[in-house]
C-alpha cells in the first residue's frame, strides 16, 4: 500500500537537519511518498523504522524477472484491477510447453517453430517469450537432455517443471545463469527448495491446491528471504482460473495482502478440450490478470491472435496509439500507383493499410504525424490542414515518387480538399470514401492514372 | 496475516431485458456482479449469443465465413432457419443490409416483409439492425416495428439523431431497442437519459460500438468495463442497461480473419470472449463455429 507523506512524517527524526537535501523532514516525507527521493538519503532514520517504511512502501505486487539479459521477462507490479483506471504495465509471458516425453524430432521441430513465432505490428515485435520444459518422463537424464538442447539452441527464458525436486534443481543448476522459474514449489517440497532457490538465486513457481496453501508457501519463502515468486493457485478450468486470478489481484492491490502480492501463472494447456478452446482460455486468462500463460499451441493461426490480444489489452489507454510519420509502401507500388494520405492514429493506419492490401492495388500511403489524433480532430487543430500536408509533400519529396499528380484524401475531410487545391495547385485532389472499408471498391472503380 | 477472500457485493442489479415473446423468449442482464463472478454475486441469465443473418446475398465475405450458409445465403428465411436448426442459434440478428441507401436502397416495406416472414416461421428472439444511416433507418425500423407488432423484437441501432421516432414506434408496438453511442460512456449515458424521458429503461440495451481484435478492441473492452462499473459500483441507474456487442461484421472485415479459417474463427471468438469478460450481455457472431465455441466454454 502506498503511504501518504503525513504518515511517513510521523516516523522521521523531525530535526530538520537538511542533510537529505530537503529543507525540512516534512518536505522529505512528501517527496518520498511520490518517489522523488530515496529513504537512504536521510542518514538518521532508525534502522527498524527504516525496514518498516520499506515494507510499507513496496509495491503491493512484487516485480519478478525470469530469464537474464535482453530476453528476460519481467512481470508483476501491476497497480489496477481495470485497465481504464490507469494501465496494465507488464505484458504476461506466453510460455510454450515442451515435454521430455516428446520424441527428439518433435522437440526439434517445436523449438524451431517457436523461434519463428515473431511478428511485427506497428513497429512492435510480438512474440512468444518463454519455454516451459516439463519433466513428464520422470527421468533425470531425459529431462537434462531437453534442457540442454533448449539452452543451446534458443535464447528463451525457461520455466522448469518437475514433480521430482532433485531433478528439478539439478536441471536448474545447469541453466542458472538464465534464471529459470522453477515449478512447482509446494507445501511438501518448500523446505527442501529454499536452500537451493537461495543458492542459485532463482524465482519460485509456487503451487497450491487452494489459495490458503499458496499463502502458506509464499509466507515461508518470504521469511526465508526468497523474494520472487509466481503463484499457481491450482485452477484447472477457465472460470475457476478467472476467479482465482481476480481474488489474488484484489487481495494484493485492495487489501495490501502481501502473501498474495505476486504475479500469477496459469495453465490453459490443461484446461481445454481442443486448440481453439485453449487459445480462447489463454486470451481470457491474460485479460483477467495472468502473469504467465502456459500453452501447448505452436501454430501461427492460434498463437497470432493471442499475441495481438495481449498487445491490445496491455496497450496504455492514457496514450494515443500512433505510428511513425512517413510514406509507407503498401504491396510494392510503382510510379503509376495511387497515393493516399491519412493521420498517424494507429487505428486509422491499420484500417486504411489493411483496406489497400485487400484491394490488391499497390499504393503509397502518406502518414502525417498528427499526434495520434484522427482526421477531423487533426484538421481542426491545424495538424492535418492543406498547409501541413503541403509541407509533408516537400519534406518527403512525394512528387517524385509517381508520374501522376493525383492525391486521394479521406472522404470525411471535405474542407481539406479546397485547402489542398490551393496549396498544391498542380495536384488533382480526389475525395476518397468516408469509410475505409469502401477503399477497395473506390480504388478498383475510380483509380485511373 | 490471515486471508479472507476479498469478495465484493453490489446492492444493485443490471436491468433484465426480455427478448422475443412466448416460450422461446430469452432474458439477458439481471446480474449484480461482474461477468462470470458467480463466486460473489448472482448472474441469473447467461449472456445472449446471437447469430447474424443478412437480408441479401453477402458480397465479399471470406469463403470460410460464407461456407456454413452458402446454400441458403440468397434466402434470409432459409438462412435463419439453418442458423437455428443446424447451428443451434437461440437468438438471431437480422441485418437489413438491403436497405443501405449507398447500396440497394430497398424500400422499408420490402425489408419489413422479410422480418415478418422470419418471425412467423421461427418465432425465436430476433434482433433487427438497420445500416446506421439515421434517416433511412428510422423509416425502415418504424415499418418493421409496425409489421411485427407485439413480437418484442430488439430494434437498432437507435442513434442520437433518430431515437425519438424509432423509440416511439417501438413503444407503441411493444419492442425493445439498442441505443448506440460511439466509444464514449458519457454519450451512452446521455442517450439513455434522453430515451428514459418517454421510454421504459427495461426495454433498452446499449451499444458502445465494437472494434475487432487488433483494430481497437481494447477501446470497446474498456468502455464496456467502465459502463459496468458505473452501473454496479457507482449505482448509476442510467448505466444499468445490458450491453450489446455486434462483432461479426467488424471481425470479418479484417485481413487477419480473411487469411485462414482457423484464424478467422479465432479472431471473432477472441473478440467475443474479451467483450463477454468486460461485461457484454448480448453478442452477435457471424460464424456459427465461433458462437459454438464461446457457448461451450462459458457453460462448463
Ligand atoms: S536528513 Fe532526515 S532528519 Fe535531516 S532533514 Fe532530512 S529527513 Fe529530516
XYZ file of C-alpha atoms and ligand atoms in Angstrom:
757
model
C 0.000 0.000 0.000
C 1.345 3.405 -0.858
C 1.996 5.582 2.182
C 0.964 9.194 2.420
C 3.533 11.923 3.172
C 1.901 12.679 6.526
C 2.186 9.053 7.644
C 5.869 8.952 6.709
C 6.470 12.247 8.511
C 5.476 10.690 11.832
C 8.321 8.208 11.513
C 11.113 10.659 10.664
C 13.554 12.236 13.219
C 11.854 15.658 12.853
C 15.109 17.556 13.364
C 15.009 19.358 10.010
C 18.794 18.969 9.731
C 18.659 19.314 5.895
C 21.278 16.618 5.290
C 18.947 14.833 2.891
C 18.935 17.918 0.718
C 15.391 18.848 1.705
C 14.584 21.973 3.705
C 12.605 20.043 6.323
C 11.746 16.493 7.307
C 8.236 17.234 6.126
C 9.456 18.154 2.642
C 11.480 14.923 2.590
C 8.410 12.912 3.601
C 6.313 14.430 0.839
C 8.986 13.720 -1.762
C 9.461 10.179 -0.511
C 5.750 9.468 -0.886
C 5.877 10.314 -4.594
C 9.202 8.616 -5.228
C 11.244 11.804 -5.681
C 13.924 10.823 -3.100
C 15.268 7.609 -1.594
C 14.972 6.504 2.022
C 18.768 6.202 2.198
C 19.120 9.949 1.660
C 18.288 10.501 5.346
C 21.149 9.145 7.463
C 19.248 9.487 10.755
C 16.281 7.147 10.338
C 16.217 4.388 12.925
C 17.044 1.049 11.173
C 13.903 -0.617 12.499
C 11.712 2.221 11.325
C 13.511 2.119 8.014
C 12.706 -1.560 7.493
C 9.090 -0.896 8.366
C 8.882 2.004 5.931
C 10.497 -0.021 3.190
C 7.976 -2.769 3.684
C 5.064 -0.368 3.723
C 6.234 1.492 0.659
C 6.973 -1.535 -1.507
C 4.561 -2.001 -4.405
C 1.653 -4.276 -3.419
C 2.560 -6.733 -6.140
C 6.139 -7.910 -6.491
C 8.113 -7.486 -9.704
C 9.517 -10.809 -10.879
C 12.211 -11.351 -13.502
C 12.524 -14.659 -15.306
C 15.494 -15.114 -17.578
C 18.501 -12.874 -17.984
C 19.792 -10.348 -20.455
C 17.714 -8.816 -23.192
C 15.216 -11.676 -23.389
C 14.410 -11.521 -19.691
C 10.709 -11.470 -18.951
C 9.520 -9.036 -16.300
C 6.048 -9.469 -14.791
C 4.125 -8.155 -11.802
C 3.991 -4.745 -10.138
C 0.530 -4.181 -11.542
C -1.428 -1.350 -9.979
C -5.044 -1.642 -11.099
C -7.935 -4.066 -11.484
C -9.261 -2.391 -14.627
C -7.008 -1.089 -17.359
C -9.004 2.140 -17.794
C -8.121 3.089 -14.193
C -4.508 3.580 -15.321
C -2.960 0.863 -17.447
C -1.683 -2.687 -17.197
C 2.106 -2.454 -17.068
C 3.861 -5.742 -17.749
C 2.695 -7.968 -20.561
C 2.144 -11.536 -19.391
C 4.572 -14.157 -20.623
C 3.335 -16.657 -23.172
C 5.152 -19.923 -22.484
C 5.167 -22.843 -24.901
C 5.051 -26.230 -23.179
C 7.521 -28.882 -24.306
C 7.599 -32.291 -22.641
C 10.647 -34.521 -22.322
C 8.358 -37.376 -23.346
C 8.085 -35.989 -26.857
C 10.310 -37.550 -29.487
C 13.542 -35.865 -30.466
C 12.382 -34.838 -33.953
C 9.160 -33.442 -32.449
C 11.138 -31.422 -29.944
C 13.484 -30.106 -32.637
C 10.578 -29.118 -34.808
C 8.782 -27.408 -31.958
C 11.845 -25.437 -30.915
C 12.319 -24.279 -34.484
C 8.681 -23.312 -34.786
C 8.584 -21.377 -31.544
C 11.544 -19.289 -32.682
C 9.529 -18.294 -35.734
C 6.557 -17.082 -33.696
C 7.572 -13.430 -34.066
C 5.523 -10.810 -35.832
C 5.819 -7.098 -36.476
C 2.881 -4.849 -35.824
C 3.073 -1.049 -35.873
C 6.735 -1.114 -35.127
C 6.346 -3.556 -32.221
C 7.628 -7.103 -32.163
C 5.015 -9.557 -30.924
C 6.478 -12.857 -29.807
C 6.263 -15.860 -27.581
C 8.549 -15.269 -24.593
C 9.167 -18.444 -22.608
C 9.646 -22.174 -22.891
C 8.017 -24.353 -20.252
C 10.117 -27.523 -20.152
C 8.314 -30.359 -18.462
C 9.786 -33.497 -16.937
C 6.945 -35.905 -17.667
C 9.289 -38.851 -18.244
C 10.230 -38.929 -14.564
C 13.812 -39.490 -15.663
C 16.551 -37.029 -14.755
C 18.807 -37.733 -17.721
C 15.998 -37.312 -20.253
C 14.996 -34.016 -18.711
C 18.547 -32.719 -18.699
C 18.911 -33.590 -22.378
C 15.841 -31.484 -23.136
C 17.014 -28.571 -21.003
C 20.469 -28.718 -22.550
C 19.069 -28.694 -26.060
C 16.758 -25.756 -25.323
C 19.650 -23.943 -23.667
C 21.993 -24.431 -26.572
C 19.624 -23.827 -29.462
C 17.410 -20.985 -28.187
C 17.761 -17.899 -26.039
C 14.346 -18.102 -24.384
C 13.992 -17.900 -20.613
C 12.680 -21.159 -19.134
C 10.097 -22.459 -16.754
C 11.345 -25.804 -15.467
C 8.645 -28.230 -14.397
C 9.248 -31.437 -12.449
C 7.455 -33.227 -9.657
C 10.837 -34.574 -8.537
C 12.563 -31.839 -6.570
C 16.048 -33.289 -7.077
C 15.635 -33.498 -10.837
C 14.143 -30.007 -10.828
C 17.083 -28.400 -9.101
C 19.825 -30.283 -10.868
C 18.310 -29.123 -14.177
C 18.012 -25.610 -12.725
C 21.697 -25.644 -11.795
C 22.562 -26.362 -15.438
C 20.939 -23.174 -16.643
C 21.013 -20.998 -13.533
C 22.696 -18.196 -15.487
C 19.471 -17.937 -17.498
C 17.481 -17.521 -14.308
C 14.716 -20.095 -14.892
C 11.478 -20.178 -12.934
C 11.375 -23.477 -11.038
C 7.997 -25.117 -10.624
C 6.313 -26.431 -8.560
C 7.360 -25.258 -5.126
C 4.677 -26.708 -2.853
C 3.852 -27.317 0.773
C 5.701 -30.642 0.525
C 8.959 -29.511 -1.024
C 9.260 -25.923 0.161
C 11.746 -26.664 2.960
C 13.980 -28.656 0.636
C 13.676 -25.991 -2.079
C 14.570 -22.928 -0.021
C 18.348 -23.509 0.246
C 18.599 -24.323 -3.460
C 16.496 -21.351 -4.540
C 18.738 -19.108 -2.465
C 21.958 -20.673 -3.624
C 21.007 -20.364 -7.297
C 19.154 -17.056 -6.835
C 16.047 -18.215 -8.686
C 12.378 -17.220 -8.650
C 9.927 -19.828 -7.337
C 6.820 -21.057 -9.131
C 4.547 -21.679 -6.155
C 1.738 -24.158 -6.497
C -1.071 -24.764 -4.049
C -4.331 -26.663 -4.309
C -6.023 -23.651 -2.768
C -5.180 -20.053 -2.010
C -4.618 -20.979 1.662
C -1.978 -23.460 0.615
C -0.352 -20.880 -1.667
C -0.267 -18.401 1.195
C 1.442 -20.909 3.481
C 4.164 -21.489 0.889
C 4.778 -17.856 -0.102
C 4.929 -16.863 3.577
C 7.543 -19.478 4.268
C 9.570 -18.407 1.233
C 9.368 -14.775 2.213
C 10.552 -15.494 5.750
C 13.494 -17.402 4.308
C 14.387 -14.475 2.050
C 13.122 -15.788 -1.295
C 11.511 -12.650 -2.646
C 10.454 -13.523 -6.168
C 7.500 -15.862 -6.580
C 4.926 -16.595 -9.246
C 1.679 -18.124 -7.993
C -0.325 -21.006 -9.459
C -3.487 -21.411 -7.384
C -4.092 -24.792 -8.978
C -7.145 -23.840 -11.058
C -7.603 -26.198 -13.969
C -10.608 -24.738 -15.717
C -11.049 -21.312 -17.211
C -13.788 -19.972 -14.966
C -12.052 -21.144 -11.778
C -8.901 -19.573 -13.154
C -10.622 -16.241 -13.624
C -11.991 -16.421 -10.079
C -8.615 -17.186 -8.523
C -6.765 -14.580 -10.554
C -9.331 -11.956 -9.600
C -9.179 -12.764 -5.895
C -5.375 -12.814 -5.862
C -5.136 -9.457 -7.629
C -7.760 -7.926 -5.354
C -6.206 -9.258 -2.149
C -2.857 -7.806 -3.222
C -3.986 -4.421 -4.508
C -7.029 -3.585 -2.469
C -6.207 -5.281 0.832
C -2.436 -4.988 0.728
C -2.263 -8.703 1.494
C 1.433 -9.449 0.934
C 1.386 -13.269 0.797
C -0.625 -12.974 -2.438
C 1.254 -9.925 -3.754
C 2.878 -11.789 -6.651
C 2.180 -12.276 -10.340
C 0.399 -15.494 -11.289
C 0.846 -18.352 -13.705
C -1.942 -20.307 -15.380
C -2.168 -23.449 -17.471
C -4.677 -23.158 -20.322
C -2.841 -26.187 -21.777
C -4.514 -28.318 -19.069
C -7.924 -26.647 -19.153
C -9.294 -27.391 -22.582
C -10.690 -29.940 -24.987
C -9.146 -28.598 -28.186
C -6.815 -25.971 -29.629
C -9.489 -23.360 -30.171
C -10.610 -23.582 -26.570
C -7.041 -23.415 -25.419
C -6.355 -20.258 -27.409
C -9.525 -18.668 -26.053
C -8.818 -19.681 -22.465
C -5.291 -18.280 -22.768
C -6.569 -14.936 -24.015
C -9.304 -14.857 -21.361
C -6.792 -15.536 -18.580
C -4.479 -12.819 -19.896
C -7.405 -10.398 -19.854
C -8.067 -11.410 -16.281
C -4.678 -10.872 -14.731
C -2.492 -13.879 -15.546
C 1.238 -13.114 -15.349
C 2.132 -16.184 -17.403
C 0.041 -18.474 -19.579
C 1.461 -21.881 -20.395
C 0.204 -23.220 -23.701
C 0.837 -26.229 -25.896
C -0.065 -24.252 -29.020
C 2.622 -23.534 -31.585
C 0.620 -22.948 -34.771
C 0.684 -19.433 -36.139
C -3.118 -19.323 -36.575
C -3.591 -19.976 -32.868
C -0.691 -18.000 -31.418
C -1.002 -14.848 -33.531
C -4.499 -13.872 -32.263
C -3.173 -14.412 -28.748
C -0.209 -12.118 -29.317
C -2.378 -9.386 -30.811
C -4.811 -9.796 -27.940
C -2.072 -9.252 -25.367
C -0.760 -6.278 -27.311
C -4.236 -4.708 -27.258
C -5.061 -5.305 -23.612
C -1.649 -4.121 -22.425
C -1.553 -1.018 -24.600
C -1.622 2.109 -22.471
C -5.085 3.680 -22.561
C -3.591 7.005 -21.481
C -1.552 7.368 -24.645
C -2.869 7.845 -28.137
C -1.752 4.982 -30.328
C 0.498 6.217 -33.065
C 2.622 5.033 -35.966
C 5.718 6.646 -37.433
C 5.323 9.518 -39.914
C 6.494 8.532 -43.386
C 5.411 7.441 -46.830
C 4.502 3.763 -46.478
C 4.730 1.490 -49.480
C 1.820 -0.933 -49.431
C 2.358 -4.036 -51.628
C 5.262 -2.592 -53.689
C 3.805 0.389 -55.539
C 5.387 1.911 -58.648
C 5.282 5.324 -60.327
C 1.729 4.776 -61.553
C 0.325 3.704 -58.192
C -2.219 5.762 -56.273
C -1.213 7.988 -53.365
C -3.414 8.212 -50.286
C -2.925 10.277 -47.177
C -4.088 9.749 -43.591
C -3.153 10.511 -39.985
C -0.742 8.602 -37.756
C -3.575 7.454 -35.466
C -2.708 3.759 -35.327
C -6.264 2.522 -35.823
C -6.695 4.697 -38.919
C -3.388 3.446 -40.240
C -4.292 -0.172 -39.674
C -7.684 0.056 -41.219
C -6.503 2.053 -44.250
C -3.414 -0.045 -44.978
C -5.448 -3.221 -44.466
C -8.053 -1.942 -46.914
C -5.390 -1.140 -49.526
C -3.954 -4.621 -49.182
C -7.402 -6.041 -49.534
C -7.949 -4.008 -52.728
C -4.909 -5.716 -54.221
C -3.805 -2.419 -55.746
C -0.311 -1.377 -54.584
C -0.237 2.189 -53.282
C 1.730 4.818 -51.426
C 0.202 5.656 -48.085
C 1.351 9.008 -46.699
C 1.105 9.053 -42.922
C 1.241 12.519 -41.431
C 2.120 12.911 -37.750
C -0.978 14.343 -36.077
C -0.017 13.305 -32.564
C -2.213 10.260 -32.881
C -5.491 12.024 -33.422
C -7.950 11.226 -36.201
C -8.635 13.140 -39.410
C -11.311 15.612 -38.330
C -9.817 16.488 -34.954
C -6.392 16.853 -36.561
C -7.804 19.155 -39.214
C -9.467 21.321 -36.565
C -6.264 21.582 -34.579
C -4.150 22.506 -37.602
C -2.185 19.264 -37.876
C -3.900 17.925 -40.962
C -4.571 21.079 -42.974
C -3.708 21.931 -46.583
C -0.651 23.769 -45.405
C 0.564 20.961 -43.147
C 0.139 18.419 -45.935
C 1.912 20.631 -48.491
C 4.869 20.735 -46.104
C 4.747 16.976 -45.723
C 4.868 16.661 -49.525
C 8.024 18.747 -49.646
C 9.689 17.001 -46.732
C 9.179 13.528 -48.186
C 9.534 14.500 -51.840
C 6.214 12.908 -52.661
C 6.112 14.494 -56.145
C 8.998 12.403 -57.365
C 7.584 9.093 -56.232
C 4.996 8.945 -59.002
C 4.376 10.183 -62.532
C 0.802 11.302 -61.955
C -0.471 14.113 -59.758
C -3.482 12.713 -58.007
C -3.883 12.576 -54.249
C -6.653 10.649 -52.511
C -7.732 12.168 -49.193
C -10.114 10.793 -46.516
C -13.748 11.280 -47.501
C -14.668 12.922 -44.212
C -12.262 15.811 -44.862
C -14.331 17.735 -47.393
C -12.941 21.132 -46.446
C -9.411 19.845 -46.707
C -9.968 19.368 -50.436
C -10.367 23.117 -51.043
C -7.333 23.901 -48.941
C -5.181 21.407 -50.792
C -6.308 22.653 -54.186
C -4.904 25.999 -53.123
C -1.707 24.698 -51.527
C -0.879 22.076 -54.170
C -2.276 23.721 -57.306
C -0.713 21.248 -59.727
C -2.351 18.279 -57.984
C -5.758 16.846 -58.524
C -7.333 16.172 -55.126
C -9.692 13.195 -55.027
C -12.103 12.851 -52.143
C -11.922 9.181 -51.124
C -14.622 7.215 -49.304
C -15.573 8.208 -45.737
C -15.376 4.585 -44.627
C -12.040 2.834 -45.005
C -13.903 -0.383 -45.757
C -15.021 1.228 -49.037
C -11.436 1.847 -50.154
C -11.131 -1.406 -52.145
C -14.276 -0.550 -54.065
C -13.139 3.045 -54.534
C -9.716 2.076 -55.858
C -10.946 -0.575 -58.232
C -13.672 1.654 -59.648
C -12.168 5.130 -59.550
C -8.434 4.719 -59.829
C -7.015 5.524 -63.266
C -3.728 7.207 -63.978
C -1.842 -12.197 8.295
C -4.941 -14.296 7.843
C -6.556 -14.479 4.486
C -10.166 -13.691 3.954
C -11.441 -13.847 0.378
C -11.883 -10.213 -0.709
C -15.412 -10.633 -2.039
C -17.346 -7.614 -3.262
C -21.099 -7.274 -3.109
C -23.122 -4.741 -5.027
C -26.589 -3.818 -3.846
C -27.875 -3.143 -7.371
C -28.597 -5.157 -10.484
C -28.069 -4.643 -14.171
C -31.559 -4.428 -15.640
C -33.118 -7.542 -17.029
C -34.332 -7.204 -20.606
C -36.598 -9.732 -22.307
C -36.017 -10.578 -25.965
C -38.818 -12.101 -28.026
C -42.096 -13.446 -26.699
C -43.719 -16.776 -25.892
C -41.870 -19.824 -24.699
C -38.679 -19.137 -26.624
C -38.267 -15.666 -25.153
C -34.892 -15.059 -23.523
C -33.755 -12.774 -20.785
C -30.429 -11.010 -20.648
C -28.835 -8.988 -17.856
C -30.143 -9.074 -14.292
C -26.741 -9.660 -12.670
C -25.483 -7.911 -9.543
C -21.823 -8.691 -10.108
C -19.104 -8.628 -12.737
C -19.116 -11.163 -15.572
C -18.548 -14.781 -14.511
C -18.229 -13.715 -10.860
C -20.707 -16.300 -9.629
C -18.428 -16.719 -6.588
C -19.573 -13.402 -5.192
C -22.867 -12.482 -6.783
C -25.720 -13.698 -8.896
C -25.878 -13.919 -12.669
C -29.395 -15.189 -13.338
C -29.087 -15.140 -17.134
C -26.227 -16.400 -19.281
C -25.083 -13.918 -21.930
C -27.186 -13.921 -25.107
C -25.259 -15.240 -28.110
C -26.858 -14.270 -31.401
C -26.104 -15.413 -34.920
C -26.048 -12.875 -37.734
C -28.234 -13.195 -40.851
C -28.189 -10.791 -43.817
C -31.327 -9.964 -45.743
C -29.417 -10.132 -49.039
C -26.649 -12.159 -50.645
C -23.393 -11.183 -48.897
C -20.677 -9.637 -51.020
C -17.005 -10.125 -50.464
C -17.213 -12.458 -47.493
C -14.267 -14.746 -46.869
C -15.089 -18.201 -48.221
C -14.970 -19.738 -44.748
C -17.339 -17.113 -43.385
C -19.867 -17.843 -46.089
C -19.371 -21.624 -46.230
C -21.751 -22.542 -43.388
C -24.568 -20.736 -45.206
C -23.593 -20.835 -48.849
C -26.578 -22.958 -49.845
C -29.047 -20.548 -48.232
C -27.313 -17.172 -48.417
C -29.692 -15.744 -51.000
C -32.761 -16.522 -48.889
C -32.814 -14.869 -45.464
C -35.641 -17.062 -44.172
C -33.773 -20.270 -45.012
C -30.537 -18.768 -43.711
C -32.273 -18.004 -40.439
C -33.769 -21.475 -40.295
C -30.409 -23.126 -40.881
C -28.879 -20.962 -38.174
C -31.467 -22.190 -35.702
C -31.970 -25.789 -36.759
C -28.482 -26.769 -37.781
C -26.270 -24.455 -35.746
C -28.402 -24.184 -32.631
C -28.764 -20.394 -32.531
C -31.222 -19.292 -29.860
C -31.211 -15.631 -30.896
C -30.876 -14.295 -34.421
C -29.664 -10.918 -35.565
C -31.042 -9.857 -38.932
C -29.064 -7.115 -40.604
C -31.168 -5.237 -43.152
C -28.249 -4.558 -45.452
C -30.549 -4.348 -48.465
C -31.855 -1.027 -47.172
C -28.439 0.677 -47.308
C -29.009 3.978 -49.158
C -25.483 3.683 -50.596
C -26.253 0.172 -51.840
C -29.502 -1.475 -52.963
C -31.602 1.061 -51.079
C -34.537 -1.353 -50.727
C -37.859 0.065 -49.558
C -38.777 -0.164 -45.855
C -41.861 -2.231 -46.717
C -39.737 -4.837 -48.505
C -37.383 -5.183 -45.547
C -40.272 -5.383 -43.095
C -41.798 -8.212 -45.098
C -38.623 -10.267 -44.738
C -38.549 -9.645 -40.993
C -42.168 -10.698 -40.670
C -41.516 -13.909 -42.600
C -38.677 -14.865 -40.293
C -40.723 -14.053 -37.204
C -43.626 -16.161 -38.473
C -41.563 -19.150 -39.467
C -39.197 -19.350 -36.480
C -40.574 -17.438 -33.542
C -37.273 -17.043 -31.711
C -35.890 -13.791 -30.283
C -34.832 -11.534 -33.129
C -32.564 -8.515 -33.230
C -33.199 -6.341 -36.280
C -30.492 -3.907 -37.310
C -30.545 -1.152 -39.887
C -27.399 0.140 -41.548
C -26.613 3.007 -39.167
C -27.948 5.649 -41.560
C -30.167 7.805 -39.369
C -32.875 8.878 -41.846
C -33.258 5.625 -43.657
C -33.068 3.508 -40.508
C -35.850 5.410 -38.867
C -38.138 4.761 -41.856
C -37.132 1.106 -42.031
C -37.296 0.334 -38.318
C -40.626 2.087 -37.854
C -42.033 -0.061 -40.655
C -40.548 -3.195 -39.069
C -41.989 -2.226 -35.668
C -45.414 -1.908 -37.216
C -45.249 -5.096 -39.281
C -44.207 -7.175 -36.264
C -46.355 -5.503 -33.642
C -46.292 -7.333 -30.297
C -43.330 -9.583 -31.176
C -40.895 -7.845 -28.845
C -38.073 -7.505 -31.348
C -34.866 -5.752 -30.411
C -34.547 -2.856 -32.880
C -31.422 -0.855 -33.562
C -29.227 0.961 -33.848
C -31.118 3.844 -32.269
C -28.919 6.935 -32.536
C -28.898 10.462 -31.194
C -30.397 11.700 -34.458
C -33.305 9.273 -34.744
C -34.074 7.933 -31.288
C -37.319 9.821 -30.896
C -39.083 8.399 -33.922
C -37.815 4.845 -33.560
C -38.316 4.598 -29.800
C -41.826 5.956 -30.167
C -42.693 3.254 -32.708
C -41.013 0.592 -30.562
C -43.052 1.689 -27.559
C -46.286 1.707 -29.492
C -45.688 -1.785 -30.894
C -44.038 -3.410 -27.890
C -40.390 -3.739 -28.962
C -37.067 -3.204 -27.217
C -34.265 -1.056 -28.655
C -30.485 -0.933 -28.979
C -29.285 2.570 -28.052
C -25.985 3.185 -29.799
C -23.420 5.840 -28.878
C -19.942 5.543 -30.272
C -16.983 4.729 -27.993
C -17.820 7.047 -25.114
C -19.535 6.047 -21.871
C -20.808 9.588 -21.317
C -22.589 9.595 -24.657
C -24.153 6.252 -23.752
C -25.492 7.815 -20.585
C -26.743 10.951 -22.338
C -28.728 8.923 -24.846
C -30.217 6.778 -22.063
C -31.306 9.863 -20.179
C -32.957 11.279 -23.287
C -34.695 7.975 -24.004
C -35.901 7.382 -20.460
C -37.957 10.561 -20.567
C -40.541 8.605 -22.516
C -39.220 5.068 -22.976
C -39.100 2.255 -20.372
C -35.491 1.602 -19.255
C -36.147 -2.147 -19.052
C -36.519 -2.164 -22.820
C -33.134 -0.620 -23.575
C -29.899 -2.382 -24.448
C -26.822 -0.182 -25.008
C -24.237 -0.477 -27.774
C -20.967 1.409 -27.257
C -19.961 0.154 -30.769
C -17.473 -2.646 -31.266
C -13.997 -2.834 -32.734
C -12.243 -6.040 -33.665
C -9.153 -7.644 -32.187
C -6.159 -5.687 -33.480
C -8.338 -2.791 -34.583
C -9.216 -1.056 -31.352
C -10.712 -3.985 -29.411
C -9.201 -2.563 -26.225
C -11.240 0.615 -26.528
C -14.508 -1.275 -26.673
C -13.329 -3.551 -23.873
C -12.573 -0.657 -21.538
C -15.752 1.222 -22.348
C -17.862 -1.838 -21.585
C -15.925 -2.325 -18.335
C -16.460 1.279 -17.342
C -20.170 1.203 -18.168
C -20.498 -1.834 -15.889
C -18.545 -0.119 -13.130
C -20.724 2.969 -13.329
C -23.772 0.735 -13.152
C -22.747 -1.638 -10.378
C -20.241 0.252 -8.252
C -21.492 3.824 -8.661
C -25.116 2.609 -8.856
C -25.844 4.902 -11.771
C -29.332 3.948 -12.962
C -28.658 5.241 -16.438
C -25.724 2.832 -16.783
C -27.510 -0.339 -15.733
C -28.732 -1.370 -19.153
C -27.373 -4.634 -20.607
C -24.552 -4.152 -23.120
C -24.729 -5.215 -26.766
C -21.738 -6.025 -28.989
C -22.059 -6.513 -32.741
C -18.706 -8.115 -33.521
C -19.068 -10.347 -36.588
C -19.176 -7.513 -39.061
C -16.068 -5.904 -37.536
C -14.003 -9.066 -37.185
C -14.627 -10.475 -40.614
C -13.601 -7.327 -42.413
C -10.045 -7.630 -41.043
C -7.359 -9.082 -43.255
C -6.352 -11.450 -40.439
C -9.781 -13.096 -40.430
C -9.541 -13.452 -44.185
C -6.182 -15.182 -44.015
C -7.384 -18.598 -42.891
C -10.471 -20.273 -41.489
C -8.802 -21.111 -38.155
C -7.508 -17.612 -37.646
C -10.813 -16.066 -38.748
C -12.856 -18.106 -36.288
C -10.417 -17.308 -33.500
C -10.351 -13.632 -34.419
C -14.083 -13.476 -33.912
C -14.221 -15.777 -30.878
C -11.377 -13.951 -29.120
C -13.044 -10.593 -29.663
C -16.335 -12.029 -28.400
C -14.775 -13.632 -25.322
C -12.983 -10.392 -24.468
C -16.206 -8.383 -24.566
C -18.018 -11.014 -22.502
C -15.253 -10.702 -19.911
C -15.782 -6.939 -19.916
C -19.479 -7.489 -19.240
C -21.283 -7.635 -22.602
C -24.725 -9.251 -22.198
C -25.565 -9.855 -25.845
C -23.027 -10.595 -28.584
C -23.676 -11.071 -32.302
C -21.477 -13.602 -34.092
C -21.180 -14.197 -37.801
C -19.566 -17.636 -37.772
C -21.563 -20.454 -36.141
C -18.335 -22.132 -35.027
C -17.208 -19.023 -33.126
C -20.590 -18.941 -31.403
C -20.499 -22.637 -30.561
C -17.015 -22.376 -29.087
C -17.918 -19.491 -26.827
C -21.108 -21.182 -25.726
C -19.345 -24.391 -24.785
C -16.609 -22.539 -22.924
C -18.777 -20.345 -20.766
C -21.170 -23.063 -19.738
C -18.927 -25.812 -18.420
S 18.144 14.161 6.716
Fe 16.480 13.133 7.786
S 16.399 14.197 9.724
Fe 17.551 15.517 8.367
S 16.012 16.855 7.433
Fe 16.233 15.138 6.058
S 14.662 13.778 6.753
Fe 14.896 15.187 8.396
